[in-house]
Short mmCIF file of C-alpha atoms and ligand atoms in Angstrom, two decimals:
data_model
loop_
_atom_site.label_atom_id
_atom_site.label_comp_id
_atom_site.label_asym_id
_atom_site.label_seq_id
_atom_site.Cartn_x
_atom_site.Cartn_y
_atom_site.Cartn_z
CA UNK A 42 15.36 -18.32 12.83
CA UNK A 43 14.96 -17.12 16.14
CA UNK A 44 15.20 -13.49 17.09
CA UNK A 45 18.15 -12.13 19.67
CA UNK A 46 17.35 -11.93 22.65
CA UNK A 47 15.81 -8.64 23.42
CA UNK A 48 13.71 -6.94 26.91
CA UNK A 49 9.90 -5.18 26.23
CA UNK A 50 8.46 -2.55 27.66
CA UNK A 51 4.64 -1.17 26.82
CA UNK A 52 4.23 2.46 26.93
CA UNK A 53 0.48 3.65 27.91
CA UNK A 54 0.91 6.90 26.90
CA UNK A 55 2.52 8.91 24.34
CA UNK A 56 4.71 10.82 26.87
CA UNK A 57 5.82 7.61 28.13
CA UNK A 58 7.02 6.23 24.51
CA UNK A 59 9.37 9.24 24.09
CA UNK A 60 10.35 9.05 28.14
CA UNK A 61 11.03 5.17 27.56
CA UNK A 62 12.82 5.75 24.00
CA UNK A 63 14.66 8.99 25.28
CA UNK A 64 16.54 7.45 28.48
CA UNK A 65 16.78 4.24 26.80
CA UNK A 66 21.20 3.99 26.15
CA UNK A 67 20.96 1.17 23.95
CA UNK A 68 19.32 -0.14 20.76
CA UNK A 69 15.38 1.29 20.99
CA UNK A 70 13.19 0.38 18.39
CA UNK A 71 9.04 0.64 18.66
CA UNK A 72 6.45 -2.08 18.09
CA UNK A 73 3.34 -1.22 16.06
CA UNK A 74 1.76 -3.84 14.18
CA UNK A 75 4.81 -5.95 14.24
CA UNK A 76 4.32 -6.86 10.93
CA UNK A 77 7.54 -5.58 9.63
CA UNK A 78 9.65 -5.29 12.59
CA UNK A 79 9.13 -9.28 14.09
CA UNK A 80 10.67 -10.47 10.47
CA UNK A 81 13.58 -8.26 10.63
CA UNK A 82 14.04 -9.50 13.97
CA UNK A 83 13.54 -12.75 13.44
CA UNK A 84 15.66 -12.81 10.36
CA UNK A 85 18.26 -11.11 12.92
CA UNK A 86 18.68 -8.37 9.96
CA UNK A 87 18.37 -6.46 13.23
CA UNK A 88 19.15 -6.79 17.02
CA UNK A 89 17.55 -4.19 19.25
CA UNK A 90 17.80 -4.61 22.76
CA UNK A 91 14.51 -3.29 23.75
CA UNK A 92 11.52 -3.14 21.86
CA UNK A 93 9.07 -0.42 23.23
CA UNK A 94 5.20 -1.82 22.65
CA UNK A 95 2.91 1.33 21.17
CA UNK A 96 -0.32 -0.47 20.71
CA UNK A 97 -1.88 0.77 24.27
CA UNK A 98 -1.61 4.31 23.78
CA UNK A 99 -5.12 5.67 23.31
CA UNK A 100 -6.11 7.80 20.83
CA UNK A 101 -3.05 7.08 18.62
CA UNK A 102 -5.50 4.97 15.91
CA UNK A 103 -8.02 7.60 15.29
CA UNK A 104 -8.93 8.42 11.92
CA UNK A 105 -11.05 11.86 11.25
CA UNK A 106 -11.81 14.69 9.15
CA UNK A 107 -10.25 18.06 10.45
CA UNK A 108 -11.03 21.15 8.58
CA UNK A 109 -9.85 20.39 5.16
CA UNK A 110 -7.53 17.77 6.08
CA UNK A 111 -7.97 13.92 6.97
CA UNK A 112 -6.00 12.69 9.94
CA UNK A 113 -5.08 9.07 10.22
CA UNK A 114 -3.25 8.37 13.43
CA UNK A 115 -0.28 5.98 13.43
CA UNK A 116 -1.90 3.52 14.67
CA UNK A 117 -4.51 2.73 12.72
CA UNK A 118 -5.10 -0.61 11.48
CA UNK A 119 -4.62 -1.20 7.75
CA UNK A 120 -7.85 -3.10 7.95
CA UNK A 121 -9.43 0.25 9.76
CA UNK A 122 -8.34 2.28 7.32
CA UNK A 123 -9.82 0.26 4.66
CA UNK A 124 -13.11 -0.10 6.16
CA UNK A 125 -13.36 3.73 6.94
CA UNK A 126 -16.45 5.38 5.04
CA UNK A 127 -14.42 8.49 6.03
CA UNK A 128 -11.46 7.31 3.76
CA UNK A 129 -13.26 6.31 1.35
CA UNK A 130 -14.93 9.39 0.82
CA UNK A 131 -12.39 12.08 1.57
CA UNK A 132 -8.94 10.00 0.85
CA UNK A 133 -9.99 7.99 -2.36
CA UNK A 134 -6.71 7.23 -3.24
CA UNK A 135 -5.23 5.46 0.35
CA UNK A 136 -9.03 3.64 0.13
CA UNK A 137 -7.76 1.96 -3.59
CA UNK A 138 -4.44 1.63 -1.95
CA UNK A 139 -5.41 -0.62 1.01
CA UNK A 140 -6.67 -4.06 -0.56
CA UNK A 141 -3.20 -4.32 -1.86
CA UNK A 142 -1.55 -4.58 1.18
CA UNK A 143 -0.51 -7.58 1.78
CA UNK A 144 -3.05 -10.22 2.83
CA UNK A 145 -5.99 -9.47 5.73
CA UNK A 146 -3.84 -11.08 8.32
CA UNK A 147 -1.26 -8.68 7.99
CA UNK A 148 -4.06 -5.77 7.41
CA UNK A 149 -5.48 -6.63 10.53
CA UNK A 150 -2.32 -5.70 12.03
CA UNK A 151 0.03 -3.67 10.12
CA UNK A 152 -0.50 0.06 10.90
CA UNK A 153 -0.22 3.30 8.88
CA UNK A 154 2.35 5.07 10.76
CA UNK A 155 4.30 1.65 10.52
CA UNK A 156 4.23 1.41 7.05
CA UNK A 157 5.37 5.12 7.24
CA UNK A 158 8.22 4.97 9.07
CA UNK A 159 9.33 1.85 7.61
CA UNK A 160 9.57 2.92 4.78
CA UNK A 161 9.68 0.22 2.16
CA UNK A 162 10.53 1.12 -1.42
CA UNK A 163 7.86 -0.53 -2.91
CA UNK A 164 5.23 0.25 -0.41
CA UNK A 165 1.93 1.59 -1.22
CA UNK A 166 1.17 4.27 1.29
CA UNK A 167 4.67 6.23 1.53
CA UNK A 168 3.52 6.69 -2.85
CA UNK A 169 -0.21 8.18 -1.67
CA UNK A 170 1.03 10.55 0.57
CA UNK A 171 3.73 11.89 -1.57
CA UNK A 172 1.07 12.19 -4.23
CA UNK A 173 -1.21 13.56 -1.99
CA UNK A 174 1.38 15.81 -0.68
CA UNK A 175 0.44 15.12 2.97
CA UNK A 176 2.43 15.74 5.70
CA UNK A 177 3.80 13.24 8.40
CA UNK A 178 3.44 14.53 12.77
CA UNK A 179 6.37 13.61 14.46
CA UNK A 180 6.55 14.17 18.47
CA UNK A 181 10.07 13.67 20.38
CA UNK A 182 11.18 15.15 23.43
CA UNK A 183 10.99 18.77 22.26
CA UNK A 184 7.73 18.70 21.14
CA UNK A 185 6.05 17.89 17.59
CA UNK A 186 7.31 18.70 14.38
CA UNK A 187 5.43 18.34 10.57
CA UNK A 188 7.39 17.01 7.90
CA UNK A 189 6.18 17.02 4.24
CA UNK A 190 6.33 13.68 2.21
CA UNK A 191 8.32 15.12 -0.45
CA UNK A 192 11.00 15.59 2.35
CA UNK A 193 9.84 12.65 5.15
CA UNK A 194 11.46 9.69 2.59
CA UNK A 195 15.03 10.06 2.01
CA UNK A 196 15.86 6.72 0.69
CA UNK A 197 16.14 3.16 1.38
CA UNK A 198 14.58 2.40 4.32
CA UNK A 199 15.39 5.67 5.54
CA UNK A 200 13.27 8.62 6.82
CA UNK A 201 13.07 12.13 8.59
CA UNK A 202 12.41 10.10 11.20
CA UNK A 203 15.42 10.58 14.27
CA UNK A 204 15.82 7.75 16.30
CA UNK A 205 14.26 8.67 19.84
CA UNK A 206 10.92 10.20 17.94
CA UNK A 207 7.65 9.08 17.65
CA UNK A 208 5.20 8.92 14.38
CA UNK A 209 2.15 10.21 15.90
CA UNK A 210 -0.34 10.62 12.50
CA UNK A 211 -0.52 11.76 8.81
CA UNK A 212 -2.26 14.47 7.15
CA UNK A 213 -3.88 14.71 4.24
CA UNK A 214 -5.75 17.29 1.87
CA UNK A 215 -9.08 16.36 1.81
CA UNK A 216 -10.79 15.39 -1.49
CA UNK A 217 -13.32 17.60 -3.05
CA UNK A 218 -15.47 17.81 -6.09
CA UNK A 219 -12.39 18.53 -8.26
CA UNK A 220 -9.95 16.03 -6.84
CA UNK A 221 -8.90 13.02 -9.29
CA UNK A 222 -7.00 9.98 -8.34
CA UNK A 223 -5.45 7.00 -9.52
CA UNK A 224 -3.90 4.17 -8.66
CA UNK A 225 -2.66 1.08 -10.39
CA UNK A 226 0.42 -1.59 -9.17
CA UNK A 227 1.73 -4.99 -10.72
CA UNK A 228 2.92 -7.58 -8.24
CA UNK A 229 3.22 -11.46 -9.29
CA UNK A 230 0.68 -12.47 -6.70
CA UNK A 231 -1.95 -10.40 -5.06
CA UNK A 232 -0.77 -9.38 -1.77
CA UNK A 233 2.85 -9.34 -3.18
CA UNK A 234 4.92 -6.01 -2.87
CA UNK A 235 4.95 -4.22 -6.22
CA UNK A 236 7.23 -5.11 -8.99
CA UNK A 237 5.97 -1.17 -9.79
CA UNK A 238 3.02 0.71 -9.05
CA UNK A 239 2.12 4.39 -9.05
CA UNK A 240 -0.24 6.25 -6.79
CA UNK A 241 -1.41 9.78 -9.05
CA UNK A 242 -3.73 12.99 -8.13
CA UNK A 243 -4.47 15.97 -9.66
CA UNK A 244 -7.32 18.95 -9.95
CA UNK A 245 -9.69 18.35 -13.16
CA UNK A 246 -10.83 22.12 -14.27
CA UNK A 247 -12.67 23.18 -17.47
CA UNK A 248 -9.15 23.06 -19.59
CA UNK A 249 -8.13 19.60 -18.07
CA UNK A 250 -6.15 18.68 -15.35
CA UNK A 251 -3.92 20.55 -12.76
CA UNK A 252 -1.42 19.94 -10.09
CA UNK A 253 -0.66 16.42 -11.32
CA UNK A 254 1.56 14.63 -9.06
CA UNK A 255 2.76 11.06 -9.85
CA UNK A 256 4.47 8.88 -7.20
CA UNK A 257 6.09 5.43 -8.50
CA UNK A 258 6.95 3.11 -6.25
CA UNK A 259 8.93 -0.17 -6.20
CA UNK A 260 11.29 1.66 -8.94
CA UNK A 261 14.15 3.55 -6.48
CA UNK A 262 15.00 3.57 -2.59
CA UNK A 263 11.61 5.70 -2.19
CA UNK A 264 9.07 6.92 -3.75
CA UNK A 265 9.26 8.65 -7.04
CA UNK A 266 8.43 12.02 -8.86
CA UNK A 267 8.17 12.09 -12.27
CA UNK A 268 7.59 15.81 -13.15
CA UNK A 269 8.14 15.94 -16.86
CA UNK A 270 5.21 12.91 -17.40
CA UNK A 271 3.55 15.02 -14.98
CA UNK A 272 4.35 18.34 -17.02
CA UNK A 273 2.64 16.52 -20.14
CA UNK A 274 -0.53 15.17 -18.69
CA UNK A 275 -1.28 18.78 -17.73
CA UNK A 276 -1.01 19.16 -21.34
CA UNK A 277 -3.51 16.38 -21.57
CA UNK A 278 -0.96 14.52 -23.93
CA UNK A 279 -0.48 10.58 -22.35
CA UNK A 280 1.81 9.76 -24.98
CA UNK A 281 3.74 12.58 -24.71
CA UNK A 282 3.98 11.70 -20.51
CA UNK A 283 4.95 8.06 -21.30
CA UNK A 284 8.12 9.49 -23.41
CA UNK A 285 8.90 12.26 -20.68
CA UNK A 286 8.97 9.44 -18.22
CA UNK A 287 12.58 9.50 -16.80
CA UNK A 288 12.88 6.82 -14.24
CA UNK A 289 16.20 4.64 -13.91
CA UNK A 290 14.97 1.74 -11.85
CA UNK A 291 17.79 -0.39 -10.94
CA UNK A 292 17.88 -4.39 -11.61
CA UNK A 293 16.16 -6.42 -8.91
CA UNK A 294 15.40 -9.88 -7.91
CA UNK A 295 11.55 -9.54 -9.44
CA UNK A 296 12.53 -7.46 -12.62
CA UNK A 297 15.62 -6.03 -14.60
CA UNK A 298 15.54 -1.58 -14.77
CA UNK A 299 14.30 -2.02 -18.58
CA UNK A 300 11.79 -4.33 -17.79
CA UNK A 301 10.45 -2.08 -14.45
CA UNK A 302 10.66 0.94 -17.09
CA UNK A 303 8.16 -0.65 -19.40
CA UNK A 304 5.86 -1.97 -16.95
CA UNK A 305 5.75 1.99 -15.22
CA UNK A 306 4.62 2.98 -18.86
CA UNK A 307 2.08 0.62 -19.06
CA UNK A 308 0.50 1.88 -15.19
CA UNK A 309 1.12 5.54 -16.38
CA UNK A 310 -1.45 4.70 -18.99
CA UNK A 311 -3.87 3.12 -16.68
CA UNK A 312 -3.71 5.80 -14.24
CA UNK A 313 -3.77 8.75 -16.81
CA UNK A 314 -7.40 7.38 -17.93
CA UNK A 315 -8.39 7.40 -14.25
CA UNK A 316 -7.25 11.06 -13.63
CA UNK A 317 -8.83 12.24 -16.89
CA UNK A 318 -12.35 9.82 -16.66
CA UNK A 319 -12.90 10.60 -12.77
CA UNK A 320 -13.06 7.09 -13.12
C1 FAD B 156 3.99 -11.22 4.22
C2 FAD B 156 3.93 -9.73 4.29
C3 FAD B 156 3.51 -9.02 3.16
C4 FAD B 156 3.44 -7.64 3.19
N1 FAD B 156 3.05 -6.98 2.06
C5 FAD B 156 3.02 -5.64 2.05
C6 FAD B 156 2.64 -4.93 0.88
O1 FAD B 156 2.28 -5.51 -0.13
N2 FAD B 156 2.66 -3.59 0.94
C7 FAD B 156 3.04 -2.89 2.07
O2 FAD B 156 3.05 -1.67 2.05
N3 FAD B 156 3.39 -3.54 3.18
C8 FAD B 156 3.39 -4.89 3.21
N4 FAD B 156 3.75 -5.54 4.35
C9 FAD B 156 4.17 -4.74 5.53
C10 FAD B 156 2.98 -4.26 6.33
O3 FAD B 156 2.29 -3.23 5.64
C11 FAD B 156 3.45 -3.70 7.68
O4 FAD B 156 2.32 -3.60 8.45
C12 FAD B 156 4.13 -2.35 7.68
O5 FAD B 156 5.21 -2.27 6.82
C13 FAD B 156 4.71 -2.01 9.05
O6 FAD B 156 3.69 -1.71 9.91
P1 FAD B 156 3.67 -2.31 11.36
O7 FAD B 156 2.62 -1.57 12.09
O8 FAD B 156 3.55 -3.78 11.30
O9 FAD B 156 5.09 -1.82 11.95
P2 FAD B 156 6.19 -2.60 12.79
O10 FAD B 156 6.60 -3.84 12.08
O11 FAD B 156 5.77 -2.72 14.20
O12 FAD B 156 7.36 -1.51 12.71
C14 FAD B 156 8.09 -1.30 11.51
C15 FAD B 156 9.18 -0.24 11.78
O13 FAD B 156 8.57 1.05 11.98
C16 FAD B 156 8.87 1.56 13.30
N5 FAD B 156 7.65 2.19 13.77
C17 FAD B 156 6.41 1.62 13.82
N6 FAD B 156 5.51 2.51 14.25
C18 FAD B 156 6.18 3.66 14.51
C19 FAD B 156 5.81 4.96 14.97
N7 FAD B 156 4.53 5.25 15.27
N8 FAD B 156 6.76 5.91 15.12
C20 FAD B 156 8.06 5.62 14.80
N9 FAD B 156 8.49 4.42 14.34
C21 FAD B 156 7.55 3.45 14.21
C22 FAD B 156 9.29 0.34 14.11
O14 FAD B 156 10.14 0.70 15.18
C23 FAD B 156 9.98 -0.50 13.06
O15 FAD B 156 11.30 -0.05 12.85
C24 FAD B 156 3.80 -6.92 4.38
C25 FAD B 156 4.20 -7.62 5.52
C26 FAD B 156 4.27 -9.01 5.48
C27 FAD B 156 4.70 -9.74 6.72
#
């Protein structure tokens, strides 16, 4: 299918984006990567009337370490973000994230702040930054605003996000000695979106583990707490977590709830050995 018809517009800077999106009357809708929005478009399962091109503001893709965060701007490249040495030594859990993504064509185009505010259930990266508990930097005609992940993904397809703002980067706590992390996710094919997955950190101390957080994904219209499991692997007990998990995915076309159930009981395993190895 073909795509209705619709007018562009690039925006150079970021004070032009929110100028452009702000007097704009009509349907706005930005273009990142593309990789998300062209299908929708295309598949006409929406109809903007003008989409505002991002990819020539400056700056916007930076990745870097500040203080005892890691900033990745919104629009860095999924295929940057892989390939950072920076990621891979102070985010460890977006770095086991990335290869899952899709395939490298889409990497090489897809950005993070994209994948943010699109906010796909069964995503990988809205899962890592609510386990990370990182924030998302929003910037709209009033200013900028921070938004943690926890609160940033309110349900299908739907985010903090208003519509004349503009993702500008996420933050992250940067890893340490005692930061753990795990990730594990079954799709059919590689490069598939999850059936279910689950992105996990935590603190290792002398007595075990602390400030376990657990994010499932592909199992509800966002990303997923499960604080009891999470309550039990503090205790160090995985059995105990797989029985505390209380998740009610619904039915979908790749799996029934039951099934998804058992499968995030089978990746809560996986992961638990991961937070508890260092591994
Ligand atoms: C075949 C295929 C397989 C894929 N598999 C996976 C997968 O396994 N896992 C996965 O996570 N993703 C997958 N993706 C999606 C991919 O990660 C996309 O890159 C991502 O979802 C959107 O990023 P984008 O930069 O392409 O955004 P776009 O498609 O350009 O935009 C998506 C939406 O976000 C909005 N938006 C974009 N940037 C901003 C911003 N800075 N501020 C505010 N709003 C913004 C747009 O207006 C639009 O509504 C797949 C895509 C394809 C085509």
């Amino acid at each position: 299918m073909k795509p209705a018809p619709f007018a562009y517009t690039r925006a150079r800077t970021l004070k032009e984006a929110i100028a452009l999106i702000g007097k704009h009357r009509g349907d706005a809708r930005l273009l990142a990567g593309g990789q998300s929005l062209i299908a929708s478009l295309n598949m006409r399962l929406s109809a903007p009337d003008l989409l505002i091109d991002i990819n020539g503001i400056k700056g916007l893709d930076r990745i870097a370490k500040k203080g005892k965060f890691v900033e990745i701007g919104a629009l860095a490249r999924h295929t940057a973000v892989e390939r950072s040495k920076l990621i891979a030594q102070y985010a460890p859990l977006i770095a086991r994230a990335m290869p899952h993504i899709g395939h490298p064509a889409i990497r090489n185009r897809g950005t993070f702040g994209g994948s943010i505010a699109f906010a796909d259930p069964a995503a990988e990266l809205p899962a890592c930054l609510v386990a990370l508990n990182g924030e998302i930097e929003i910037a709209g005609a009033r200013g900028k605003r921070k938004v943690k992940a926890d609160a940033f993904f309110k349900g299908l397809f739907e985010t903090a996000l208003k519509p004349r703002e503009v993702l500008t980067a996420v933050r992250v706590p940067a890893a340490d000695k005692a930061t753990r992390v795990g990730f594990a996710e079954l799709a059919r094919r590689h490069g598939d979106y999850a059936m279910v997955g689950l992105a996990a950190s935590a603190r290792a101390t002398a007595k075990g583990l602390t400030d376990v957080r657990l994010a499932f994904f592909g199992v509800g219209d966002k990303p997923v707490r499960a604080p009891k499991a999470e309550n039990a692997l503090t205790r160090g007990d995985v059995d105990g977590a797989v029985a505390a998990l209380d998740l009610d995915p619904p039915d979908d076309v790749q799996a029934t709830g039951a099934v998804k159930k058992h499968l995030a009981g089978v990746l809560l395993r996986r992961v638990a050995k991961q937070l508890m190895e260092g591994r």
